[in-house]
JSON list of C-alpha atoms in Angstrom, two decimals:
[
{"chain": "A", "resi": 1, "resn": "UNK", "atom": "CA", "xyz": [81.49, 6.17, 6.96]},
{"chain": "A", "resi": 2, "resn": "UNK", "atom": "CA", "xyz": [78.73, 8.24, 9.31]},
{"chain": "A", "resi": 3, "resn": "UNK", "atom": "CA", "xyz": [78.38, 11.89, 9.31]},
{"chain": "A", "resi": 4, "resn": "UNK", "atom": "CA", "xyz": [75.60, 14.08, 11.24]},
{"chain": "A", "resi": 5, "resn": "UNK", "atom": "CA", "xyz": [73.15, 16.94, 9.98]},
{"chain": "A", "resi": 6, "resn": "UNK", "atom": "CA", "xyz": [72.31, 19.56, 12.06]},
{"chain": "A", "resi": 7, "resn": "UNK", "atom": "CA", "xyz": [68.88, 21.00, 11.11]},
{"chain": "A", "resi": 8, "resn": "UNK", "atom": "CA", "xyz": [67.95, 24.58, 11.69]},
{"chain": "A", "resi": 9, "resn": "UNK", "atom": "CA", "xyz": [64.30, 24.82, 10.17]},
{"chain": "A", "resi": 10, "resn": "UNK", "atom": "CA", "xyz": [62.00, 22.20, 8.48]},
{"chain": "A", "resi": 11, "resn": "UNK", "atom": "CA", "xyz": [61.72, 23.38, 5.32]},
{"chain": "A", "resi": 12, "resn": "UNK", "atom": "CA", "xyz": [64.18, 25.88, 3.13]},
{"chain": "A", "resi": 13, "resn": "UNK", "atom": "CA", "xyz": [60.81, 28.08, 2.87]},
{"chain": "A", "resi": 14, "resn": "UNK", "atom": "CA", "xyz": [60.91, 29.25, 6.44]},
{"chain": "A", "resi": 15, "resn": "UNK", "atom": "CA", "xyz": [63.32, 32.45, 7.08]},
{"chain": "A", "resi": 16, "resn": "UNK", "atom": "CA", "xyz": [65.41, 34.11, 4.79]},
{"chain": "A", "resi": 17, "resn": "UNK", "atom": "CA", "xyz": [67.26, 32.46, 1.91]},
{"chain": "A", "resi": 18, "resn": "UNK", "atom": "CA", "xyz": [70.87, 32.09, 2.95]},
{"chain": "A", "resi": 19, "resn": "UNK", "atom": "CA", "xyz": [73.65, 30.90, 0.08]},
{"chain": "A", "resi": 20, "resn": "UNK", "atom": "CA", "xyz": [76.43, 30.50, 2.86]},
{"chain": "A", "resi": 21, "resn": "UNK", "atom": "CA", "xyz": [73.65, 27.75, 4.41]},
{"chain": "A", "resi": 22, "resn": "UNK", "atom": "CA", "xyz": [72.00, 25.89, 1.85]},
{"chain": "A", "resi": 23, "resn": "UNK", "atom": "CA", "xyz": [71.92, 23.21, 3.76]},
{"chain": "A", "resi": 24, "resn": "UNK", "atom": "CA", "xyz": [70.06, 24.06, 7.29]},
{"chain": "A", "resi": 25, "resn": "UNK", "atom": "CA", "xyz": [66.83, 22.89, 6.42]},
{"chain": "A", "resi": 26, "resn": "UNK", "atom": "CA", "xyz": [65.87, 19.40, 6.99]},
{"chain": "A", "resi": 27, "resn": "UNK", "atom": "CA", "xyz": [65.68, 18.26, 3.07]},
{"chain": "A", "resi": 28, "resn": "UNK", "atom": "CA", "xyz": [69.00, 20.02, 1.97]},
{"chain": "A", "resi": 29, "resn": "UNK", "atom": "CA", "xyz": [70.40, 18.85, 5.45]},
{"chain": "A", "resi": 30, "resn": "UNK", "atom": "CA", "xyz": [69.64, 15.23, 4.69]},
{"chain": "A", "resi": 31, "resn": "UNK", "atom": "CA", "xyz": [69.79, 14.90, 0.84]},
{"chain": "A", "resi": 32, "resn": "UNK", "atom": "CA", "xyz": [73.54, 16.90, 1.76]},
{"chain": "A", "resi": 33, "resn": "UNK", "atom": "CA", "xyz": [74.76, 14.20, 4.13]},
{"chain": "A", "resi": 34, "resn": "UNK", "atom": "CA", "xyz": [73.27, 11.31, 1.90]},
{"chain": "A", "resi": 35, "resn": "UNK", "atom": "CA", "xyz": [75.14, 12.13, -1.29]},
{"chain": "A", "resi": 36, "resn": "UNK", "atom": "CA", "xyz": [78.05, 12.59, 0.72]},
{"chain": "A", "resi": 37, "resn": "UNK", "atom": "CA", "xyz": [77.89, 9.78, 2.51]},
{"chain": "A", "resi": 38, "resn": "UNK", "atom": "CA", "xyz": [77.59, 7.78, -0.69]},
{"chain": "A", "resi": 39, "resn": "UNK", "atom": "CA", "xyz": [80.48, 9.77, -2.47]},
{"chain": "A", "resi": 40, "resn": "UNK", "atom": "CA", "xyz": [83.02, 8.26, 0.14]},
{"chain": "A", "resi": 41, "resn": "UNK", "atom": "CA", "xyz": [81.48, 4.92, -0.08]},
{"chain": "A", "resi": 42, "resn": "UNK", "atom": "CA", "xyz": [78.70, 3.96, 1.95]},
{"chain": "A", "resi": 43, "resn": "UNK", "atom": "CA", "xyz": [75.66, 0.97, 0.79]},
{"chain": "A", "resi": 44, "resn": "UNK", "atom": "CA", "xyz": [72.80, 2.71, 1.10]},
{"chain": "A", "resi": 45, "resn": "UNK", "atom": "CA", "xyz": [70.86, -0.59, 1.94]},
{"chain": "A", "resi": 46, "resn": "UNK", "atom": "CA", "xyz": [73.05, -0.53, 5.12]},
{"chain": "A", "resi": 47, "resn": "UNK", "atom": "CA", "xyz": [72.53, 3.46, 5.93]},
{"chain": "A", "resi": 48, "resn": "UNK", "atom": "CA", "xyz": [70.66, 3.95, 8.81]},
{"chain": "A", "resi": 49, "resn": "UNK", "atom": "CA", "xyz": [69.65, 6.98, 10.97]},
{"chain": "A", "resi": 50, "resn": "UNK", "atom": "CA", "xyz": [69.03, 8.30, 14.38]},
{"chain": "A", "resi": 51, "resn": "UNK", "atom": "CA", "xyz": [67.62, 11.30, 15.69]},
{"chain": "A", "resi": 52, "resn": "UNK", "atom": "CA", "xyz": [68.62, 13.68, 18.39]},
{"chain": "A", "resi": 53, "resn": "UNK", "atom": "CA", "xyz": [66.88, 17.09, 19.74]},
{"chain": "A", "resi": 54, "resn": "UNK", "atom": "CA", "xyz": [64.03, 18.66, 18.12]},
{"chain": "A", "resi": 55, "resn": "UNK", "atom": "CA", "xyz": [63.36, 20.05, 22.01]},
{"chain": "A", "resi": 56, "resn": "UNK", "atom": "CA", "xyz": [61.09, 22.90, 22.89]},
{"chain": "A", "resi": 57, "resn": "UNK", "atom": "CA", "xyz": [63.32, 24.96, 24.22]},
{"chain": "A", "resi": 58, "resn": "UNK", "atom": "CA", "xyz": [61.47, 28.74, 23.69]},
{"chain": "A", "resi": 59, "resn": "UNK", "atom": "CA", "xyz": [57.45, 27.50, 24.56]},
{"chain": "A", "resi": 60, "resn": "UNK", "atom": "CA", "xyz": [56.96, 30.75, 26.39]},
{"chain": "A", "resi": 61, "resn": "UNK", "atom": "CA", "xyz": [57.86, 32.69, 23.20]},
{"chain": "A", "resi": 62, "resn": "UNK", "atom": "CA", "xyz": [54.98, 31.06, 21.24]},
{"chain": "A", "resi": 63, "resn": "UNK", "atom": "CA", "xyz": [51.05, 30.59, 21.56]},
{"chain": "A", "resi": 64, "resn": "UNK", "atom": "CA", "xyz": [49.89, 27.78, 23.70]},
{"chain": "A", "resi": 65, "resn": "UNK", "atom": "CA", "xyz": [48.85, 25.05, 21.37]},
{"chain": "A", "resi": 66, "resn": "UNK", "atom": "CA", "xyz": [51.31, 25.56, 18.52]},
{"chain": "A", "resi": 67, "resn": "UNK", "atom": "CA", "xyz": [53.66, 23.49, 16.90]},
{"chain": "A", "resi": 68, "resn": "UNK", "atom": "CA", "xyz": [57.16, 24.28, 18.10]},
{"chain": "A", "resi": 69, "resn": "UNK", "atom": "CA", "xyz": [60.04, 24.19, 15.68]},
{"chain": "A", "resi": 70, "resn": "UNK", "atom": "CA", "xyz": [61.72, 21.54, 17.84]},
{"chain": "A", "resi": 71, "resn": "UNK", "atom": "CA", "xyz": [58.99, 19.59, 17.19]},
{"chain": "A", "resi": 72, "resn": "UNK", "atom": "CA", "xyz": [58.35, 20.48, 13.21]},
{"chain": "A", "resi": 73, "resn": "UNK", "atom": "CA", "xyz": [62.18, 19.69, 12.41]},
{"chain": "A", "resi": 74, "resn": "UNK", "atom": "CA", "xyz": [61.82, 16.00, 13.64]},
{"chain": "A", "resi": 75, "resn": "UNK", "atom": "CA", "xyz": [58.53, 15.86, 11.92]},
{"chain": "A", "resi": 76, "resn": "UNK", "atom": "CA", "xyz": [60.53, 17.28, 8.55]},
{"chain": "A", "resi": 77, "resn": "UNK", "atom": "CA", "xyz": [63.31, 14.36, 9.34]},
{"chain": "A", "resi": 78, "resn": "UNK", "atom": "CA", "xyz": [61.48, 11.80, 9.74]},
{"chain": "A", "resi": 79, "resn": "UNK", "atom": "CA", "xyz": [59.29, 12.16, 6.52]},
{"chain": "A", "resi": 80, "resn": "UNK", "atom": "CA", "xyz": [62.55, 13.05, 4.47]},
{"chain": "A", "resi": 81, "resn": "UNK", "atom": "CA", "xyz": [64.12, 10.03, 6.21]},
{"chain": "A", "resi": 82, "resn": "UNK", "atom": "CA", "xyz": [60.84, 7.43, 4.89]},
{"chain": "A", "resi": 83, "resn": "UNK", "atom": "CA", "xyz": [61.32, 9.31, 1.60]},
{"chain": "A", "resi": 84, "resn": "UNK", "atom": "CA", "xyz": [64.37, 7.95, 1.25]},
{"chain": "A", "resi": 85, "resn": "UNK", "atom": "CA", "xyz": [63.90, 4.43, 2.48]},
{"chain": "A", "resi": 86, "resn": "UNK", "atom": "CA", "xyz": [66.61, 5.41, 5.54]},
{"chain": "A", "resi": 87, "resn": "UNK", "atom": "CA", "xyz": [65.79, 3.35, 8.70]},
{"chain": "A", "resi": 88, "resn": "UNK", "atom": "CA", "xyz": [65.45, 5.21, 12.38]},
{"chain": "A", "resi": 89, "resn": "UNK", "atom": "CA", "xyz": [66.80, 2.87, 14.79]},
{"chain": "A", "resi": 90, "resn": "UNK", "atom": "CA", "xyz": [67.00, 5.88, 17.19]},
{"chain": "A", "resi": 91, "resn": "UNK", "atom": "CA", "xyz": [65.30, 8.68, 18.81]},
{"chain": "A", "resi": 92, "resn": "UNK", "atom": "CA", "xyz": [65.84, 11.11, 21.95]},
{"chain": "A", "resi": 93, "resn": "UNK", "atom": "CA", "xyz": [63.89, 13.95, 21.24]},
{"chain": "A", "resi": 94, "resn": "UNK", "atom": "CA", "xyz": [61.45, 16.38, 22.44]},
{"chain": "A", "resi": 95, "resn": "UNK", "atom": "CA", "xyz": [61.24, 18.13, 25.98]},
{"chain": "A", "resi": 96, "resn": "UNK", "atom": "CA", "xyz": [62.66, 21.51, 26.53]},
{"chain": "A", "resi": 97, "resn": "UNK", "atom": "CA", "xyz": [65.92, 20.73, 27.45]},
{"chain": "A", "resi": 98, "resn": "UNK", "atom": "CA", "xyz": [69.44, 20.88, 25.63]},
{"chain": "A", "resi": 99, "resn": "UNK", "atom": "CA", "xyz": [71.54, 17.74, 24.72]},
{"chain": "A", "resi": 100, "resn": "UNK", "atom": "CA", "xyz": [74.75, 16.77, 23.87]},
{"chain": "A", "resi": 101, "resn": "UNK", "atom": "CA", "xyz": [75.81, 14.45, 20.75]},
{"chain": "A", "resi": 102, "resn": "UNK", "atom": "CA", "xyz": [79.01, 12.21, 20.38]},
{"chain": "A", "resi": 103, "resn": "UNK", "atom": "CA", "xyz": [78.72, 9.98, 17.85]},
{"chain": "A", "resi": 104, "resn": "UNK", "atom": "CA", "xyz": [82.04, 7.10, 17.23]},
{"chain": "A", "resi": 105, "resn": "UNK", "atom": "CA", "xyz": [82.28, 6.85, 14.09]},
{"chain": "A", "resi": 106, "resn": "UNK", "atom": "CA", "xyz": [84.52, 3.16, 14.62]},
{"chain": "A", "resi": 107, "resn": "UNK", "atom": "CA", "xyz": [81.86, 1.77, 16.53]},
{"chain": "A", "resi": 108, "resn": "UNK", "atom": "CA", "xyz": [78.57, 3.56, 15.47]},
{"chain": "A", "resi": 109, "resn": "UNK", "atom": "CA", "xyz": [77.71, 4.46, 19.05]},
{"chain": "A", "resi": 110, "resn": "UNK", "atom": "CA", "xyz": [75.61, 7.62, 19.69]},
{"chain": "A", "resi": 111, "resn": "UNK", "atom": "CA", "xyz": [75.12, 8.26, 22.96]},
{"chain": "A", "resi": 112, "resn": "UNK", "atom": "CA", "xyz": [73.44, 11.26, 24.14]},
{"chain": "A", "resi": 113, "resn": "UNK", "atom": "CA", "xyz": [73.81, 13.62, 27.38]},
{"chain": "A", "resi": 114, "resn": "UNK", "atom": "CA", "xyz": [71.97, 15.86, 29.05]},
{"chain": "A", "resi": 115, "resn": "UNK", "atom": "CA", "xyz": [71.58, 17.95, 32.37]},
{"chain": "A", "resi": 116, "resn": "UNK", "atom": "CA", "xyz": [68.18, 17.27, 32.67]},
{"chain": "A", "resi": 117, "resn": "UNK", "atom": "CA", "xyz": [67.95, 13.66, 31.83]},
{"chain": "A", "resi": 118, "resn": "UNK", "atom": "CA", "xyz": [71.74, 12.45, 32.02]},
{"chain": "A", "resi": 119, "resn": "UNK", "atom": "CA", "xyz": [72.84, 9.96, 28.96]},
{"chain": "A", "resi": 120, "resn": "UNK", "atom": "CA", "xyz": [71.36, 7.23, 26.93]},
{"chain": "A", "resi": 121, "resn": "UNK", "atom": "CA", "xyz": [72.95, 5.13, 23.82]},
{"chain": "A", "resi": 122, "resn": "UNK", "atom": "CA", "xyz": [71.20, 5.09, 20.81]}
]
């Protein structure tokens, strides 16, 4: 089993409360995926995790020097990630450009794409 979390903000405190999204914050995004993950089956000793985006992608709309919210999600993922003992044998993120995610769920392959940067296999 595999599944992916898309994550919005880093923690549910930032923006408005929203019941049809519990779950786009980092914490609710992860703990989510986890306990559904290990409702269909999965070992948890064998879970592991990779992360994707987290890029800059609106510096011009912020103060020079501040932390972006690219930047502050992966941050939020990664601690939640130690937290729960879940290994990152992956990473493309940063920059300020977009990228793409497919993620075979047969083989556990991730690759990533990109305009900017083209693809890479996590």
């Amino acid at each position: 089993v595999g599944g992916l979390a898309h994550v919005l903000l880093p923690s549910q405190h930032i923006g408005r409360p929203r019941s049809d999204q519990p779950a786009r914050a980092a914490p609710a995004a992860i703990a989510a995926l986890l306990k559904g993950l290990l409702a269909l089956g999965a070992h948890e000793s064998r879970l592991t995790a990779r992360l994707v985006g987290g890029a800059s992608m609106f510096t011009t709309l912020q103060p020079a020097g501040t932390l972006q919210m690219g930047e502050r999600n992966v941050a939020a993922a990664r601690a939640v990630l130690h937290r729960l003992g879940l290994r990152v044998i992956g990473e493309a993120v940063g920059g300020d450009y977009g990228r793409s995610v497919e993620f075979d769920l047969a083989t556990g392959r991730v690759r990533v794409t990109s305009y900017q940067r083209g693809a890479v296999e996590l």
